[in-house]
mmCIF file of C-alpha atoms in Angstrom:
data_model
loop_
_atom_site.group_PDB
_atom_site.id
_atom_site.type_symbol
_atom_site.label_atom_id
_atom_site.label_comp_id
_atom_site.label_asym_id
_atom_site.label_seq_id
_atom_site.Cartn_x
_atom_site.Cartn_y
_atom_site.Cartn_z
ATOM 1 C CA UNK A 1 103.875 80.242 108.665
ATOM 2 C CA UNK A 2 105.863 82.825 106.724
ATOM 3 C CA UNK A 3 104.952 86.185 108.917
ATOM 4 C CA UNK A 4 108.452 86.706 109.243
ATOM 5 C CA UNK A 5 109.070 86.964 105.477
ATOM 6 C CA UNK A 6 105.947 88.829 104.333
ATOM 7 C CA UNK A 7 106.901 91.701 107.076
ATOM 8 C CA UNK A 8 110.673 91.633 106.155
ATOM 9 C CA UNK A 9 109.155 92.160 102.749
ATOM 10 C CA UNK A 10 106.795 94.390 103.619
ATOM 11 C CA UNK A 11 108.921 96.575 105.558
ATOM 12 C CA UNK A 12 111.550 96.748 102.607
ATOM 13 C CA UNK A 13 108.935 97.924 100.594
ATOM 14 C CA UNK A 14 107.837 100.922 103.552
ATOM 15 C CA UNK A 15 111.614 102.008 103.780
ATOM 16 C CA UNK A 16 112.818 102.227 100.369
ATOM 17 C CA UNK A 17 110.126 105.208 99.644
ATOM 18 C CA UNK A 18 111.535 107.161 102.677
ATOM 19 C CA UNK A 19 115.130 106.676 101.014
ATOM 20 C CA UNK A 20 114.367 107.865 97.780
ATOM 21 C CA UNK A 21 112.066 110.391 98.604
ATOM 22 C CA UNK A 22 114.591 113.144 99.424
ATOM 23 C CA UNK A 23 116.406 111.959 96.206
ATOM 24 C CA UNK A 24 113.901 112.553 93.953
ATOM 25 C CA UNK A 25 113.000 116.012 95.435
ATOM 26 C CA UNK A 26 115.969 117.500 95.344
ATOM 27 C CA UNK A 27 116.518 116.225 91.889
ATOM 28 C CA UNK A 28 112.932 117.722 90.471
ATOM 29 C CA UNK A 29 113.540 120.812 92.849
ATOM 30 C CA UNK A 30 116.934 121.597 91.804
ATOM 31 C CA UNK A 31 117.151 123.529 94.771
ATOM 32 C CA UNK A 32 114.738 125.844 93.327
ATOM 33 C CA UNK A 33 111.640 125.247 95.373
ATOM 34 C CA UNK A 34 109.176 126.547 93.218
ATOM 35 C CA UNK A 35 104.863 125.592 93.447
ATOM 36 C CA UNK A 36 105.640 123.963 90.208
ATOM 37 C CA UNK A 37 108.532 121.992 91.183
ATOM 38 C CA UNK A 38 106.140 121.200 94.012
ATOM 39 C CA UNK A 39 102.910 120.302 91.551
ATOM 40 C CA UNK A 40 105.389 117.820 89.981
ATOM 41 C CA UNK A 41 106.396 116.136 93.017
ATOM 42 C CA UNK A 42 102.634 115.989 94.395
ATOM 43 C CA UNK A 43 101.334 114.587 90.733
ATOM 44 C CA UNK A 44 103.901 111.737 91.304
ATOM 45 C CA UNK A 45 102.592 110.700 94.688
ATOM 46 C CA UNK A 46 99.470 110.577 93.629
ATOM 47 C CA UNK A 47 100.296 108.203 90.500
ATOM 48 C CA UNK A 48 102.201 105.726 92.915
ATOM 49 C CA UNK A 49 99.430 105.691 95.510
ATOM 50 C CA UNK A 50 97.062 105.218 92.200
ATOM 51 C CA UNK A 51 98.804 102.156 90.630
ATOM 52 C CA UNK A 52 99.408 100.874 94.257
ATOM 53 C CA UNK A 53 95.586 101.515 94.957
ATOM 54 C CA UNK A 54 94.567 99.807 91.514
ATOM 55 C CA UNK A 55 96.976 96.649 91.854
ATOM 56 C CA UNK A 56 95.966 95.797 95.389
ATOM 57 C CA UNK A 57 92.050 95.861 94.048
ATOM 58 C CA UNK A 58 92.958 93.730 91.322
ATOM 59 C CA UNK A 59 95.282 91.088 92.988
ATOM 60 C CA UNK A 60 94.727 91.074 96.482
ATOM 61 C CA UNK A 61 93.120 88.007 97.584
ATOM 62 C CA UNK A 62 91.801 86.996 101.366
ATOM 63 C CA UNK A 63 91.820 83.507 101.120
ATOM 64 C CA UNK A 64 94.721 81.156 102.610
ATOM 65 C CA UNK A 65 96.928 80.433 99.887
ATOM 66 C CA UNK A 66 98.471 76.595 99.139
ATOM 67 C CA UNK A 67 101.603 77.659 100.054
ATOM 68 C CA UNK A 68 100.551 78.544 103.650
ATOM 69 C CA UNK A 69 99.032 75.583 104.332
ATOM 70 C CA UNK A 70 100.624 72.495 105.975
ATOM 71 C CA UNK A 71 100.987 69.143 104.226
ATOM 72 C CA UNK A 72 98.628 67.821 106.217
ATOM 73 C CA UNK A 73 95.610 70.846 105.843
ATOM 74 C CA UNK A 74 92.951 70.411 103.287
ATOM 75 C CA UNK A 75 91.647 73.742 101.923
ATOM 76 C CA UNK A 76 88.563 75.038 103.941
ATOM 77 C CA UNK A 77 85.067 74.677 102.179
ATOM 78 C CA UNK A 78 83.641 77.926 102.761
ATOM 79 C CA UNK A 79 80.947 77.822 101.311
ATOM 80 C CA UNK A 80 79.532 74.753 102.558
ATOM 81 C CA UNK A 81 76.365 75.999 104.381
ATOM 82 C CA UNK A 82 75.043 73.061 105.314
ATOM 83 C CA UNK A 83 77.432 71.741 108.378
ATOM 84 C CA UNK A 84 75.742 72.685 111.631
ATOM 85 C CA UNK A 85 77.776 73.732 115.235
ATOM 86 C CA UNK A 86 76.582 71.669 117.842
ATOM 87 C CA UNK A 87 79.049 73.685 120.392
ATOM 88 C CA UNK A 88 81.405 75.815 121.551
ATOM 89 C CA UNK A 89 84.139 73.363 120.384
ATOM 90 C CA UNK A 90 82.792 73.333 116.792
ATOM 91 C CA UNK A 91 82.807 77.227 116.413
ATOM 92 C CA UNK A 92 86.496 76.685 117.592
ATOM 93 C CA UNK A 93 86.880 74.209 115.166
ATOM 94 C CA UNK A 94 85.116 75.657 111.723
ATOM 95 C CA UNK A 95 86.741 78.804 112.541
ATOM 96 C CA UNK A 96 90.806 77.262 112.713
ATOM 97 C CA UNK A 97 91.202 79.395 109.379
ATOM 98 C CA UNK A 98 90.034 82.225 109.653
ATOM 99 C CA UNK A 99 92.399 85.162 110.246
ATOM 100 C CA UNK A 100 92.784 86.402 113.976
ATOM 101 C CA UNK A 101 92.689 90.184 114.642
ATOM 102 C CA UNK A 102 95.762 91.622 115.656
#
């Protein structure tokens, strides 16, 4: 339902590193490319690829979300265990949320 706004989002996100980037190394650098120069830019990396790592374990969730449903579309019970496929059809059927592979 909103594909086109999470990757317009998520594709801002990508670019705006790759525009900086050079920025920020030729502002730490100074045009002075020295292995320290180069420690610093390397120890900031890894801190944005940390915090990125730690927020996506902490708030990333799998599930559909109320805003991407339709009016119509109850939220799936997952965990219900106890409804049993008769058919093809049904697999079709219990699996209508689930995510497809791209």
């Amino acid at each position: 339902r909103f594909s086109g706004v999470t990757f317009s989002l998520a594709n801002t996100a990508g670019t705006l590193p790759g525009i900086f980037a050079p920025l920020l190394v030729g502002f730490i650098t100074d045009n002075d490319p020295t292995v320290a120069a180069w420690t610093k830019i390397f120890y900031i990396g890894a801190a944005i690829q940390g915090v990125g790592g730690a927020f996506t374990v902490v708030f990333m969730r799998t599930d559909v979300q109320a805003w991407a449903r339709g009016k119509d579309e109850e939220q799936p019970n997952v965990d219900d265990k106890t409804a049993e496929l008769t058919g093809p059809t049904d697999l079709i059927i219990a699996n209508k949320s689930a995510e497809m592979p791209t």
